[in-house]
Short mmCIF file of C-alpha atoms in Angstrom, two decimals:
data_model
loop_
_atom_site.label_atom_id
_atom_site.label_comp_id
_atom_site.label_asym_id
_atom_site.label_seq_id
_atom_site.Cartn_x
_atom_site.Cartn_y
_atom_site.Cartn_z
CA UNK A 818 10.02 -32.87 2.94
CA UNK A 819 12.13 -34.91 -0.26
CA UNK A 820 12.75 -38.65 1.96
CA UNK A 821 15.50 -39.39 -0.74
CA UNK A 822 17.65 -36.80 0.92
CA UNK A 823 17.97 -38.89 3.81
CA UNK A 824 19.32 -41.14 2.67
CA UNK A 825 21.48 -39.00 0.61
CA UNK A 826 22.83 -37.10 3.74
CA UNK A 827 23.39 -40.31 5.28
CA UNK A 828 26.21 -41.10 2.60
CA UNK A 829 27.03 -38.10 2.76
CA UNK A 830 27.73 -37.78 6.76
CA UNK A 831 28.83 -41.16 6.03
CA UNK A 832 31.62 -40.60 3.15
CA UNK A 833 32.39 -36.59 4.09
CA UNK A 834 32.33 -36.41 0.00
CA UNK A 835 30.63 -35.82 -2.70
CA UNK A 836 32.20 -37.79 -5.24
CA UNK A 837 31.90 -41.24 -3.19
CA UNK A 838 28.55 -40.65 -1.64
CA UNK A 839 27.22 -40.53 -4.93
CA UNK A 840 29.03 -43.54 -6.05
CA UNK A 841 28.18 -45.51 -2.39
CA UNK A 842 23.91 -44.78 -3.77
CA UNK A 843 25.43 -45.65 -7.19
CA UNK A 844 23.43 -42.21 -8.77
CA UNK A 845 24.92 -39.97 -11.44
CA UNK A 846 22.74 -37.04 -10.08
CA UNK A 847 25.39 -34.72 -8.79
CA UNK A 848 25.35 -35.30 -5.13
CA UNK A 849 26.47 -31.64 -5.00
CA UNK A 850 22.49 -30.12 -5.65
CA UNK A 851 21.50 -32.92 -2.58
CA UNK A 852 23.81 -31.14 -0.31
CA UNK A 853 22.77 -27.57 -1.29
CA UNK A 854 19.39 -28.36 -0.70
CA UNK A 855 19.97 -30.35 2.73
CA UNK A 856 21.98 -26.73 3.33
CA UNK A 857 19.16 -24.99 3.11
CA UNK A 858 16.71 -27.19 4.93
CA UNK A 859 19.08 -27.53 7.75
CA UNK A 860 20.73 -23.34 7.72
CA UNK A 861 23.56 -25.43 8.17
CA UNK A 862 26.65 -26.05 6.04
CA UNK A 863 27.17 -29.52 7.11
CA UNK A 864 29.79 -30.42 5.22
CA UNK A 865 33.14 -27.57 4.83
CA UNK A 866 36.27 -27.83 2.91
CA UNK A 867 39.03 -28.23 4.93
CA UNK A 868 41.89 -28.52 2.15
CA UNK A 869 41.55 -31.22 -0.24
CA UNK A 870 38.67 -32.44 1.66
CA UNK A 871 35.40 -32.02 3.56
CA UNK A 872 34.77 -31.90 7.00
CA UNK A 873 31.57 -32.31 9.36
CA UNK A 874 30.28 -29.07 11.07
CA UNK A 875 28.67 -29.75 14.94
CA UNK A 876 25.17 -30.24 13.70
CA UNK A 877 26.67 -32.16 11.24
CA UNK A 878 27.87 -35.00 13.77
CA UNK A 879 25.29 -34.28 15.84
CA UNK A 880 23.34 -35.56 13.61
CA UNK A 881 24.98 -38.46 12.01
CA UNK A 882 23.48 -41.21 14.31
CA UNK A 883 20.59 -40.44 13.53
CA UNK A 884 19.77 -40.23 9.96
CA UNK A 885 21.90 -43.25 10.25
CA UNK A 886 19.33 -45.20 11.93
CA UNK A 887 16.11 -43.21 9.12
CA UNK A 888 17.88 -44.68 7.20
CA UNK A 889 18.62 -48.06 8.12
CA UNK A 890 15.47 -48.77 8.47
CA UNK A 891 13.93 -47.03 5.83
CA UNK A 892 16.12 -49.52 3.22
CA UNK A 893 14.21 -52.18 5.65
CA UNK A 894 10.85 -51.41 5.17
CA UNK A 895 11.67 -51.73 1.45
CA UNK A 896 13.80 -55.54 1.90
CA UNK A 897 12.96 -58.37 1.32
CA UNK A 898 10.52 -60.44 4.39
CA UNK A 899 12.91 -62.08 6.86
CA UNK A 900 9.80 -63.27 8.84
CA UNK A 901 10.05 -65.99 10.69
CA UNK A 902 9.60 -70.02 8.77
CA UNK A 903 5.93 -70.32 8.46
CA UNK A 904 5.89 -73.46 10.08
CA UNK A 905 7.42 -72.07 13.64
CA UNK A 906 4.24 -69.23 13.37
CA UNK A 907 2.04 -68.42 15.46
CA UNK A 908 -0.86 -66.77 14.02
CA UNK A 909 -5.24 -67.63 13.83
CA UNK A 910 -6.48 -67.81 10.52
CA UNK A 911 -10.85 -67.83 9.52
CA UNK A 912 -11.85 -69.78 7.69
CA UNK A 913 -15.05 -70.51 5.68
CA UNK A 914 -15.63 -74.04 5.15
CA UNK A 915 -19.08 -75.37 3.19
CA UNK A 916 -21.07 -77.85 5.79
CA UNK A 917 -20.03 -81.08 3.76
CA UNK A 918 -16.49 -79.94 4.55
CA UNK A 919 -16.31 -79.07 8.31
CA UNK A 920 -16.89 -82.78 9.72
CA UNK A 921 -14.55 -83.94 6.94
CA UNK A 922 -11.74 -82.30 5.72
CA UNK A 923 -11.69 -79.99 8.82
CA UNK A 924 -10.29 -83.29 11.20
CA UNK A 925 -7.14 -83.78 8.21
CA UNK A 926 -6.39 -80.88 8.12
CA UNK A 927 -6.35 -79.92 11.73
CA UNK A 928 -4.42 -83.21 12.55
CA UNK A 929 -1.78 -82.06 9.65
CA UNK A 930 -1.08 -78.50 10.65
CA UNK A 931 -0.75 -79.83 13.96
CA UNK A 932 2.27 -81.78 13.23
CA UNK A 933 3.43 -78.94 9.88
CA UNK A 934 2.41 -76.12 11.34
CA UNK A 935 1.77 -76.31 15.37
CA UNK A 936 1.33 -71.84 15.92
CA UNK A 937 -0.90 -71.87 13.25
CA UNK A 938 -5.33 -72.51 14.59
CA UNK A 939 -8.34 -72.04 12.89
CA UNK A 940 -11.54 -70.29 13.94
CA UNK A 941 -14.29 -71.00 11.65
CA UNK A 942 -16.70 -68.92 10.37
CA UNK A 943 -20.36 -69.84 9.34
CA UNK A 944 -21.85 -69.38 6.09
CA UNK A 945 -23.76 -66.46 6.24
CA UNK A 946 -20.88 -64.56 5.68
CA UNK A 947 -21.16 -66.00 2.08
CA UNK A 948 -24.32 -63.81 1.48
CA UNK A 949 -21.41 -60.29 2.34
CA UNK A 950 -18.43 -60.50 0.50
CA UNK A 951 -16.41 -62.11 3.66
CA UNK A 952 -12.93 -62.15 1.72
CA UNK A 953 -12.23 -58.62 0.30
CA UNK A 954 -12.51 -57.64 3.86
CA UNK A 955 -11.03 -59.20 5.54
CA UNK A 956 -13.95 -61.15 7.93
CA UNK A 957 -12.40 -64.44 6.25
CA UNK A 958 -8.68 -65.81 5.51
CA UNK A 959 -9.88 -68.31 2.90
CA UNK A 960 -12.49 -69.72 1.39
CA UNK A 961 -12.40 -73.86 1.26
CA UNK A 962 -15.73 -75.14 -0.87
CA UNK A 963 -17.90 -74.74 -4.16
CA UNK A 964 -16.36 -71.90 -4.93
CA UNK A 965 -19.12 -69.79 -6.84
CA UNK A 966 -17.54 -67.17 -9.76
CA UNK A 967 -17.83 -64.11 -8.44
CA UNK A 968 -15.53 -60.29 -8.11
CA UNK A 969 -13.02 -61.03 -10.22
CA UNK A 970 -9.61 -59.69 -7.78
CA UNK A 971 -10.14 -62.56 -5.73
CA UNK A 972 -7.74 -65.43 -6.30
CA UNK A 973 -9.22 -69.06 -6.84
CA UNK A 974 -8.50 -72.32 -7.22
CA UNK A 975 -9.87 -76.25 -8.31
CA UNK A 976 -8.56 -78.81 -5.67
CA UNK A 977 -10.89 -81.47 -6.02
CA UNK A 978 -13.58 -82.56 -9.10
CA UNK A 979 -16.49 -84.75 -5.79
CA UNK A 980 -18.52 -87.92 -7.15
CA UNK A 981 -21.69 -87.76 -5.06
CA UNK A 982 -22.74 -91.24 -3.80
CA UNK A 983 -25.73 -92.20 -2.05
CA UNK A 984 -25.65 -93.48 1.47
CA UNK A 985 -27.35 -95.49 4.26
CA UNK A 986 -27.10 -97.77 7.73
CA UNK A 987 -26.20 -101.96 7.10
CA UNK A 988 -29.61 -102.29 8.03
CA UNK A 989 -31.49 -100.52 5.01
CA UNK A 990 -33.12 -102.46 1.75
CA UNK A 991 -30.68 -100.73 -0.14
CA UNK A 992 -26.92 -101.60 1.40
CA UNK A 993 -27.37 -104.93 -0.39
CA UNK A 994 -29.02 -104.66 -3.30
CA UNK A 995 -26.82 -105.77 -6.52
CA UNK A 996 -28.20 -102.63 -8.49
CA UNK A 997 -30.37 -99.39 -7.17
CA UNK A 998 -32.19 -98.43 -10.35
CA UNK A 999 -33.86 -95.14 -10.10
CA UNK A 1000 -36.56 -97.33 -9.16
CA UNK A 1001 -35.29 -98.56 -6.24
CA UNK A 1002 -33.62 -95.17 -5.71
CA UNK A 1003 -37.02 -92.82 -5.55
CA UNK A 1004 -38.70 -95.28 -3.91
CA UNK A 1005 -36.79 -95.27 -0.75
CA UNK A 1006 -36.76 -92.37 1.77
CA UNK A 1007 -34.61 -89.01 1.31
CA UNK A 1008 -33.34 -86.92 3.91
CA UNK A 1009 -31.89 -83.40 2.38
CA UNK A 1010 -28.77 -80.94 3.33
CA UNK A 1011 -30.31 -77.49 2.65
CA UNK A 1012 -28.97 -74.75 5.20
CA UNK A 1013 -31.70 -72.44 2.69
CA UNK A 1014 -34.28 -75.72 4.27
CA UNK A 1015 -35.28 -76.16 0.24
CA UNK A 1016 -36.39 -79.98 -0.60
CA UNK A 1017 -35.93 -79.79 -4.37
CA UNK A 1018 -32.87 -79.59 -6.26
CA UNK A 1019 -31.16 -81.69 -8.78
CA UNK A 1020 -32.18 -84.97 -7.95
CA UNK A 1021 -35.95 -84.82 -8.07
CA UNK A 1022 -34.88 -82.85 -11.63
CA UNK A 1023 -33.57 -85.63 -12.95
CA UNK A 1024 -36.14 -88.43 -11.24
CA UNK A 1025 -38.64 -86.29 -12.14
CA UNK A 1026 -37.75 -86.45 -16.51
CA UNK A 1027 -37.61 -90.67 -16.07
CA UNK A 1028 -41.28 -89.91 -14.38
CA UNK A 1029 -40.57 -90.61 -10.84
CA UNK A 1030 -40.34 -88.84 -7.75
CA UNK A 1031 -39.07 -89.25 -4.11
CA UNK A 1032 -40.59 -88.58 -0.91
CA UNK A 1033 -38.78 -86.77 1.67
CA UNK A 1034 -39.04 -86.92 4.97
CA UNK A 1035 -36.29 -83.86 6.22
CA UNK A 1036 -34.43 -81.72 5.81
CA UNK A 1037 -31.25 -80.54 7.50
CA UNK A 1038 -28.72 -77.67 7.94
CA UNK A 1039 -25.78 -78.91 8.64
CA UNK A 1040 -23.87 -83.12 6.23
CA UNK A 1041 -23.13 -84.06 9.92
CA UNK A 1042 -26.90 -83.93 11.02
CA UNK A 1043 -27.50 -85.87 7.75
CA UNK A 1044 -24.73 -88.88 7.84
CA UNK A 1045 -26.09 -88.89 11.56
CA UNK A 1046 -29.29 -89.39 10.79
CA UNK A 1047 -28.68 -91.57 7.94
CA UNK A 1048 -26.94 -94.19 10.55
CA UNK A 1049 -29.38 -93.70 12.83
CA UNK A 1050 -32.73 -94.07 10.49
CA UNK A 1051 -33.64 -95.95 7.24
CA UNK A 1052 -33.33 -92.73 4.71
CA UNK A 1053 -30.94 -92.25 1.50
CA UNK A 1054 -28.64 -89.77 1.96
CA UNK A 1055 -26.86 -87.57 -0.45
CA UNK A 1056 -22.28 -87.50 0.44
CA UNK A 1057 -19.73 -86.70 -1.56
CA UNK A 1058 -17.03 -89.69 -1.97
CA UNK A 1059 -14.16 -89.13 -0.96
CA UNK A 1060 -14.22 -86.28 1.11
CA UNK A 1061 -16.79 -87.60 3.03
CA UNK A 1062 -14.86 -91.11 3.59
CA UNK A 1063 -13.07 -90.68 6.26
CA UNK A 1064 -16.70 -90.00 8.18
CA UNK A 1065 -18.83 -92.49 6.21
CA UNK A 1066 -16.76 -95.16 7.63
CA UNK A 1067 -17.13 -93.98 11.30
CA UNK A 1068 -20.75 -94.38 11.07
CA UNK A 1069 -20.49 -97.03 9.51
CA UNK A 1070 -22.03 -96.25 7.05
CA UNK A 1071 -22.84 -98.59 3.32
CA UNK A 1072 -22.88 -96.25 0.06
CA UNK A 1073 -23.63 -96.29 -3.42
CA UNK A 1074 -23.65 -95.02 -7.13
CA UNK A 1075 -26.65 -92.82 -7.13
CA UNK A 1076 -28.84 -94.13 -10.10
CA UNK A 1077 -29.64 -90.07 -11.96
CA UNK A 1078 -27.13 -88.75 -13.59
CA UNK A 1079 -25.68 -86.00 -11.29
CA UNK A 1080 -22.89 -83.22 -12.11
CA UNK A 1081 -20.10 -83.58 -10.76
CA UNK A 1082 -18.89 -81.37 -7.73
CA UNK A 1083 -15.54 -79.21 -7.48
CA UNK A 1084 -14.20 -78.29 -4.75
CA UNK A 1085 -12.02 -75.26 -4.24
CA UNK A 1086 -10.49 -72.69 -2.52
CA UNK A 1087 -10.44 -68.98 -2.59
CA UNK A 1088 -8.55 -66.54 -0.56
CA UNK A 1089 -8.18 -61.98 -1.16
CA UNK A 1090 -4.71 -60.82 -2.74
CA UNK A 1091 -3.85 -59.35 0.26
CA UNK A 1092 -2.45 -63.08 1.32
CA UNK A 1093 -1.52 -63.79 -1.95
CA UNK A 1094 2.80 -63.34 -1.23
CA UNK A 1095 2.32 -63.99 2.65
CA UNK A 1096 4.71 -67.08 3.47
CA UNK A 1097 2.56 -68.13 6.19
CA UNK A 1098 -0.96 -67.93 4.78
CA UNK A 1099 1.05 -70.03 1.43
CA UNK A 1100 1.92 -72.76 4.20
CA UNK A 1101 -1.80 -73.08 4.88
CA UNK A 1102 -3.33 -73.58 1.60
CA UNK A 1103 -0.04 -75.81 0.19
CA UNK A 1104 -1.46 -77.99 3.72
CA UNK A 1105 -5.11 -78.18 2.03
CA UNK A 1106 -3.87 -78.91 -1.34
CA UNK A 1107 -1.76 -82.20 0.00
CA UNK A 1108 -5.11 -83.22 2.32
CA UNK A 1109 -7.36 -83.37 -0.94
CA UNK A 1110 -5.20 -84.60 -3.33
CA UNK A 1111 -4.47 -87.06 -0.73
CA UNK A 1112 -8.47 -88.27 -0.30
CA UNK A 1113 -8.92 -87.74 -4.21
CA UNK A 1114 -5.47 -90.67 -3.90
CA UNK A 1115 -6.66 -92.58 -1.57
CA UNK A 1116 -10.57 -93.28 -2.80
CA UNK A 1117 -8.63 -93.98 -5.83
CA UNK A 1118 -6.39 -97.34 -4.35
#
């Protein structure tokens, strides 16, 4: 069945004229050919001559309403989306957010969405989904964090370039130091965040080049745990300067520049093409972009 015949039949039954039906559809194709095919398909003449005009047969009159409804639904399918304003949409989004951001960025995002789009809810998925193509499989709608190069079909956008700083509680010897040297930094006890339990990282490599090493007293799987422990005991924790500011202030931690050269950390977001043109998903990305920019601006002041 050629579904284009539905549109042709709708025009023919509306105009009762081959010429006017062609004009209605803005086509130069001969509508008489379409009418001949329709007559064979329905085994009925559908439109017959009555003087200079065409008039519908009883079968055509029987079909007219249903044909028009089907043609209208088909046109609506290809029409531009007329969905409700995304700010009033009710939607649940699955997010995969690096632990560093789950306690620093997500509170700001929740507060923002409660005002800008209160119908949007967030569900945070475990970081273990990093090991599967979660975006492609639809398990995750938006990934936010350190975006690693991957599948070329995935859309991604850099949001903030972060500088890492040291964080200690007010009573720590480094809290009041005017200049934290590599030697004093290495001599302190450290706490490391690693989901995979790794105690060694870029800081240790930089210290090794200076002939120094540090003592790692604990490795914890989450950023929140590390900052809480740093607020309760004399250990050094590494934190992002801008995105962690809210939590650092909440816990009353003091910060200082890390006295070794560390690469900057780029925080971005990634999403699958299936969501690229979705208006509500676009709003979520826009609000994420806004909050990240606000965090950067807040530190620069």
